Coordinates of C-alpha atoms and ligand atoms in Angstrom, one line a residue:
M1 CA 17.1 -11.0 10.1
G2 CA 18.8 -8.8 12.9
Y3 CA 17.3 -7.8 16.2
L4 CA 15.9 -4.5 17.4
T5 CA 18.4 -1.8 19.0
T6 CA 16.8 0.0 22.1
E7 CA 16.8 2.9 19.7
Q8 CA 14.7 1.1 17.3
K9 CA 12.4 -0.4 19.7
S10 CA 11.5 3.2 21.1
K11 CA 11.0 4.8 18.0
P12 CA 7.5 6.6 17.9
P13 CA 4.7 5.0 15.7
I14 CA 4.3 6.4 12.5
T15 CA 0.6 7.9 12.2
L16 CA -1.3 9.8 9.5
S17 CA 0.0 13.0 11.2
T18 CA 3.2 11.9 10.3
L19 CA 2.5 11.1 6.8
N20 CA 0.9 14.5 6.5
K21 CA 3.9 16.4 7.7
L22 CA 6.2 14.2 5.5
K23 CA 4.0 15.4 2.4
A24 CA 4.1 19.0 3.7
N25 CA 7.8 19.0 3.7
G26 CA 8.2 17.3 0.4
E27 CA 9.5 14.1 1.9
T28 CA 8.4 10.6 1.0
F29 CA 7.6 7.5 2.8
S30 CA 8.3 3.7 2.3
C31 CA 5.5 1.2 2.2
L32 CA 5.8 -2.5 1.8
T33 CA 3.2 -5.4 2.1
C34 CA 3.7 -7.7 4.8
Y35 CA 1.7 -10.8 6.2
D36 CA 3.4 -12.3 9.2
A37 CA 5.5 -11.3 12.2
S38 CA 9.0 -12.4 11.2
F39 CA 8.9 -10.0 8.4
A40 CA 7.1 -7.3 10.3
H41 CA 9.8 -7.3 12.8
A42 CA 12.6 -7.3 9.9
M43 CA 10.6 -4.1 8.5
Q44 CA 10.9 -2.4 11.6
V45 CA 14.6 -3.2 12.0
A46 CA 14.8 -1.4 8.4
D47 CA 12.6 1.5 9.4
I48 CA 9.9 1.0 6.8
D49 CA 7.4 3.5 7.3
T50 CA 4.1 1.9 6.6
I51 CA 2.8 -1.6 6.0
L52 CA 0.1 -3.0 3.9
I53 CA -1.5 -6.3 4.8
G54 CA -2.9 -6.6 1.2
D55 CA -5.2 -9.2 -0.1
S56 CA -2.4 -9.7 -2.5
L57 CA -1.8 -12.5 0.1
G58 CA -4.5 -14.4 -1.9
M59 CA -1.7 -14.7 -4.5
V60 CA 1.6 -14.7 -2.8
V61 CA 0.8 -16.5 0.3
Q62 CA -2.4 -18.7 -0.8
G63 CA -1.7 -19.5 -4.1
Q64 CA -4.8 -18.2 -5.6
T65 CA -4.9 -16.9 -9.2
S66 CA -6.5 -13.4 -7.8
T67 CA -7.2 -11.3 -4.7
L68 CA -11.0 -12.4 -5.1
P69 CA -11.0 -15.6 -2.9
V70 CA -9.6 -13.7 0.4
T71 CA -11.6 -13.5 3.2
V72 CA -11.9 -10.9 6.2
E73 CA -10.9 -13.7 8.4
D74 CA -7.9 -14.1 6.4
M75 CA -6.9 -10.5 6.6
V76 CA -7.8 -10.4 10.7
Y77 CA -5.2 -13.3 11.2
H78 CA -2.4 -11.9 9.0
T79 CA -3.1 -8.4 10.5
K80 CA -2.8 -9.7 14.1
N81 CA 0.3 -11.4 13.2
V82 CA 2.0 -8.4 11.6
A83 CA 0.6 -6.1 14.5
R84 CA 2.3 -8.0 17.2
A85 CA 5.7 -7.6 15.7
N86 CA 5.7 -3.8 14.4
N87 CA 5.0 -1.0 16.5
H88 CA 6.5 1.5 14.6
A89 CA 5.0 1.4 10.8
L90 CA 1.4 2.7 10.3
I91 CA -0.6 -0.6 9.4
I92 CA -2.9 -0.1 6.5
C93 CA -5.2 -3.4 6.1
D94 CA -7.3 -4.2 2.7
L95 CA -11.1 -4.9 2.9
P96 CA -11.2 -7.8 0.7
F97 CA -13.6 -8.5 -2.4
M98 CA -17.1 -7.8 -1.7
S99 CA -16.7 -7.1 2.1
Y100 CA -17.7 -3.5 1.9
A101 CA -20.6 -3.7 -0.7
T102 CA -23.0 -2.5 1.9
L103 CA -22.6 0.0 4.5
T104 CA -23.4 -2.6 7.3
D105 CA -20.5 -4.8 6.0
A106 CA -17.9 -2.2 5.4
I107 CA -18.8 -1.2 9.3
A108 CA -18.7 -4.6 10.5
N109 CA -15.7 -5.6 8.7
S110 CA -13.6 -2.4 9.2
K111 CA -14.3 -3.0 13.1
A112 CA -12.8 -6.5 12.6
V113 CA -9.5 -5.5 11.1
M114 CA -9.1 -2.5 13.1
Q115 CA -9.5 -4.3 16.3
A116 CA -6.7 -7.1 14.8
G117 CA -4.4 -4.1 14.8
A118 CA -4.9 -1.9 11.7
N119 CA -4.6 1.8 12.0
V120 CA -6.2 2.5 8.3
V121 CA -8.5 0.1 5.9
K122 CA -7.9 0.1 2.3
I123 CA -10.8 0.0 -0.2
E124 CA -10.6 -0.2 -3.8
G125 CA -12.8 1.9 -6.1
G126 CA -13.7 5.6 -6.8
A127 CA -16.6 8.0 -6.3
E128 CA -19.0 5.5 -5.3
L129 CA -17.1 5.0 -2.2
A130 CA -18.0 8.4 -0.8
E131 CA -20.6 7.3 1.4
I132 CA -18.7 4.4 3.0
V133 CA -15.6 6.5 3.3
S134 CA -17.7 9.5 5.3
V135 CA -19.4 6.8 7.6
L136 CA -16.2 5.0 8.4
V137 CA -14.2 8.2 9.2
K138 CA -17.1 9.5 11.5
N139 CA -16.8 6.3 13.4
G140 CA -12.9 6.5 13.9
V141 CA -11.9 4.6 10.8
P142 CA -9.4 6.3 8.6
T143 CA -9.6 5.2 5.0
C144 CA -7.0 4.7 2.2
V145 CA -8.9 4.5 -1.0
H146 CA -7.1 2.4 -4.1
L147 CA -7.7 3.8 -7.4
G148 CA -6.1 3.2 -11.0
L149 CA -5.8 -0.6 -11.5
T150 CA -7.8 -2.0 -8.7
P151 CA -7.4 -5.8 -8.5
Q152 CA -10.6 -6.7 -7.1
S153 CA -12.1 -5.6 -10.4
V154 CA -10.0 -7.4 -12.6
N155 CA -13.1 -9.2 -14.1
V156 CA -14.4 -5.9 -15.1
F157 CA -11.0 -4.9 -16.4
G158 CA -10.3 -8.0 -18.2
G159 CA -6.7 -8.3 -17.1
Y160 CA -4.3 -6.4 -15.1
K161 CA -3.9 -3.2 -17.3
V162 CA -2.5 0.4 -16.9
Q163 CA -5.5 2.7 -16.2
G164 CA -5.9 6.5 -16.8
K165 CA -4.0 6.4 -20.2
T166 CA -6.9 8.4 -22.2
E167 CA -7.8 12.1 -21.1
S168 CA -11.3 10.9 -20.2
Q169 CA -10.1 8.2 -17.9
A170 CA -7.7 10.5 -16.6
E171 CA -10.3 13.1 -15.8
K172 CA -12.5 10.5 -14.3
L173 CA -9.5 9.5 -11.9
L174 CA -9.1 13.0 -10.8
K175 CA -12.9 13.5 -10.2
D176 CA -12.9 10.1 -8.4
C177 CA -9.9 11.4 -6.0
E178 CA -11.6 15.0 -5.5
T179 CA -14.9 13.1 -4.3
V180 CA -13.6 10.5 -2.1
V181 CA -10.9 13.0 -0.6
N182 CA -14.0 15.7 -0.1
A183 CA -15.7 12.6 1.8
G184 CA -12.8 12.4 4.3
A185 CA -10.6 9.8 2.6
S186 CA -7.0 9.9 4.6
I187 CA -4.9 8.4 2.1
L188 CA -4.9 7.8 -1.9
L189 CA -3.2 4.7 -3.3
L190 CA -2.9 4.9 -7.4
E191 CA -1.6 1.4 -9.0
C192 CA -0.5 1.6 -12.8
V193 CA -1.5 4.7 -13.8
P194 CA 0.9 7.4 -16.0
S195 CA 3.6 8.7 -13.9
E196 CA 2.1 12.5 -15.1
L197 CA -1.2 11.7 -13.8
A198 CA 0.1 10.4 -10.5
K199 CA 2.2 13.5 -10.3
K200 CA -1.1 15.8 -11.0
V201 CA -3.0 13.9 -8.3
T202 CA -0.2 14.2 -5.7
Q203 CA -0.3 17.9 -6.2
T204 CA -3.6 18.5 -6.3
F205 CA -4.7 16.7 -3.3
N206 CA -3.6 17.5 0.4
V207 CA -3.6 13.7 1.5
P208 CA -0.5 11.5 1.1
V209 CA -0.7 9.7 -2.1
I210 CA 1.2 6.1 -2.2
G211 CA 2.2 4.9 -5.7
I212 CA 2.9 1.3 -7.3
G213 CA 3.8 1.8 -10.7
A214 CA 2.5 5.5 -10.5
G215 CA 6.2 7.1 -11.0
V216 CA 8.5 8.8 -8.6
D217 CA 6.3 11.9 -7.8
C218 CA 4.0 10.4 -5.3
D219 CA 4.4 10.9 -1.6
G220 CA 4.9 7.4 -1.0
Q221 CA 5.9 4.1 -2.4
V222 CA 4.5 0.5 -1.9
L223 CA 5.7 -2.9 -3.4
V224 CA 4.7 -6.5 -2.7
M225 CA 7.2 -7.9 -0.5
H226 CA 7.6 -11.0 -2.2
D227 CA 8.1 -9.2 -5.7
M228 CA 10.8 -7.0 -4.2
L229 CA 12.7 -9.9 -2.7
G230 CA 12.7 -11.7 -6.1
V231 CA 10.2 -14.4 -5.1
Y232 CA 8.1 -14.6 -8.2
T233 CA 5.6 -17.3 -9.3
R234 CA 4.8 -15.1 -12.6
K235 CA 6.7 -12.7 -14.8
P236 CA 7.0 -9.8 -12.4
A237 CA 5.2 -6.4 -13.5
K238 CA 7.4 -3.3 -15.2
F239 CA 6.9 -1.6 -11.7
V240 CA 9.0 -4.1 -9.7
K241 CA 12.6 -4.0 -8.6
D242 CA 14.5 -7.0 -6.9
F243 CA 16.1 -5.4 -4.0
L244 CA 17.5 -8.5 -2.7
T245 CA 20.4 -8.8 -5.5
A246 CA 20.2 -5.2 -5.9
E247 CA 23.7 -3.5 -6.1
E248 CA 22.6 -1.1 -3.3
N249 CA 21.9 -3.9 -0.9
A250 CA 25.4 -4.2 0.6
T251 CA 24.4 -7.2 2.7
K252 CA 22.4 -9.3 0.2
D253 CA 20.1 -10.6 2.8
I254 CA 16.4 -9.7 3.4
T255 CA 16.6 -6.8 6.0
G256 CA 19.1 -5.2 3.6
A257 CA 16.7 -5.5 0.8
F258 CA 14.1 -3.6 2.9
K259 CA 16.8 -1.1 4.1
A260 CA 17.9 -0.3 0.3
Y261 CA 14.2 -0.2 -0.8
H262 CA 13.5 2.3 2.1
K263 CA 16.6 4.6 1.3
A264 CA 15.9 4.5 -2.4
V265 CA 12.4 5.6 -1.8
K266 CA 13.3 8.2 0.6
E267 CA 15.9 9.7 -1.8
R268 CA 13.7 9.5 -4.7
T269 CA 16.0 6.6 -6.7
F270 CA 13.2 4.3 -6.9
P271 CA 11.0 4.0 -9.1
T272 CA 13.1 5.3 -12.2
A273 CA 11.4 5.6 -15.5
E274 CA 12.3 1.9 -16.4
H275 CA 9.6 1.1 -13.5
S276 CA 7.2 3.6 -14.6
F277 CA 4.2 3.9 -17.2
Ligands
LIG301 O1 -3.1 -6.1 -2.1 C1 -2.2 -5.4 -2.4 O2 -0.7 -5.9 -1.9 C2 -2.0 -4.1 -2.8 C3 -0.9 -3.6 -3.6 C4 -0.8 -4.0 -5.0 C5 -1.0 -2.1 -3.4 O3 -3.1 -3.7 -2.8

């Protein structure tokens, strides 16, 4: 996987201000999910800007059929493992299903993952999260709000489907973004929304917007690590690209895949229309 050079070891940590500056300059940033120390190390070698300890670990690590069984203890365990091995990327950690349904739980569970090494907590939903976002930021916890297809609500959606396709859905998503940004959200993450809508969100709000299946105009891009390494247990989504076997991965190894992904995101050559809605 490669070792860190002295230069890579001493690279300054990416912070929210770094992401805000990148957005202000029209530059993009890379994000990958990560769940353990070895891959976190390889991501530092490859200069990945932000890491998401996603509750997708329920599926790709634990073999569950959804993210719902994942616990706060699971998130704490994986966050500690990642944080030990990477001192460069900004670390975002998911609060799992029903762990922020009340303010008391949101505070206690954010404390647990922040003390494990997260820099930002990610929560799924819309305007209804405003109070939680505001209380967390007042207590020193920045939030990333995940909108669009929110996998913790798969049972409400009746499957993993593109969101924001109708005019009224698009208007609601914009309103939700406005409410959580006004409440103090530091990052928005859009999953499976039409590219034009994601572009509008990115241009409208002054916080970094990360996309997955949301087109090339977002400020940052995220993929699930296993997906971008071509490790699938089911048919990959349209927005997934296998960077392990991709032409631009000259070394055809894992660090090469991370480097090729980082470069493609920075140069906005990924995602293409083929990976977007
Ligand atoms: O849990 C996760 O990996 C995520 C990404 C799909 C954005 O939320």
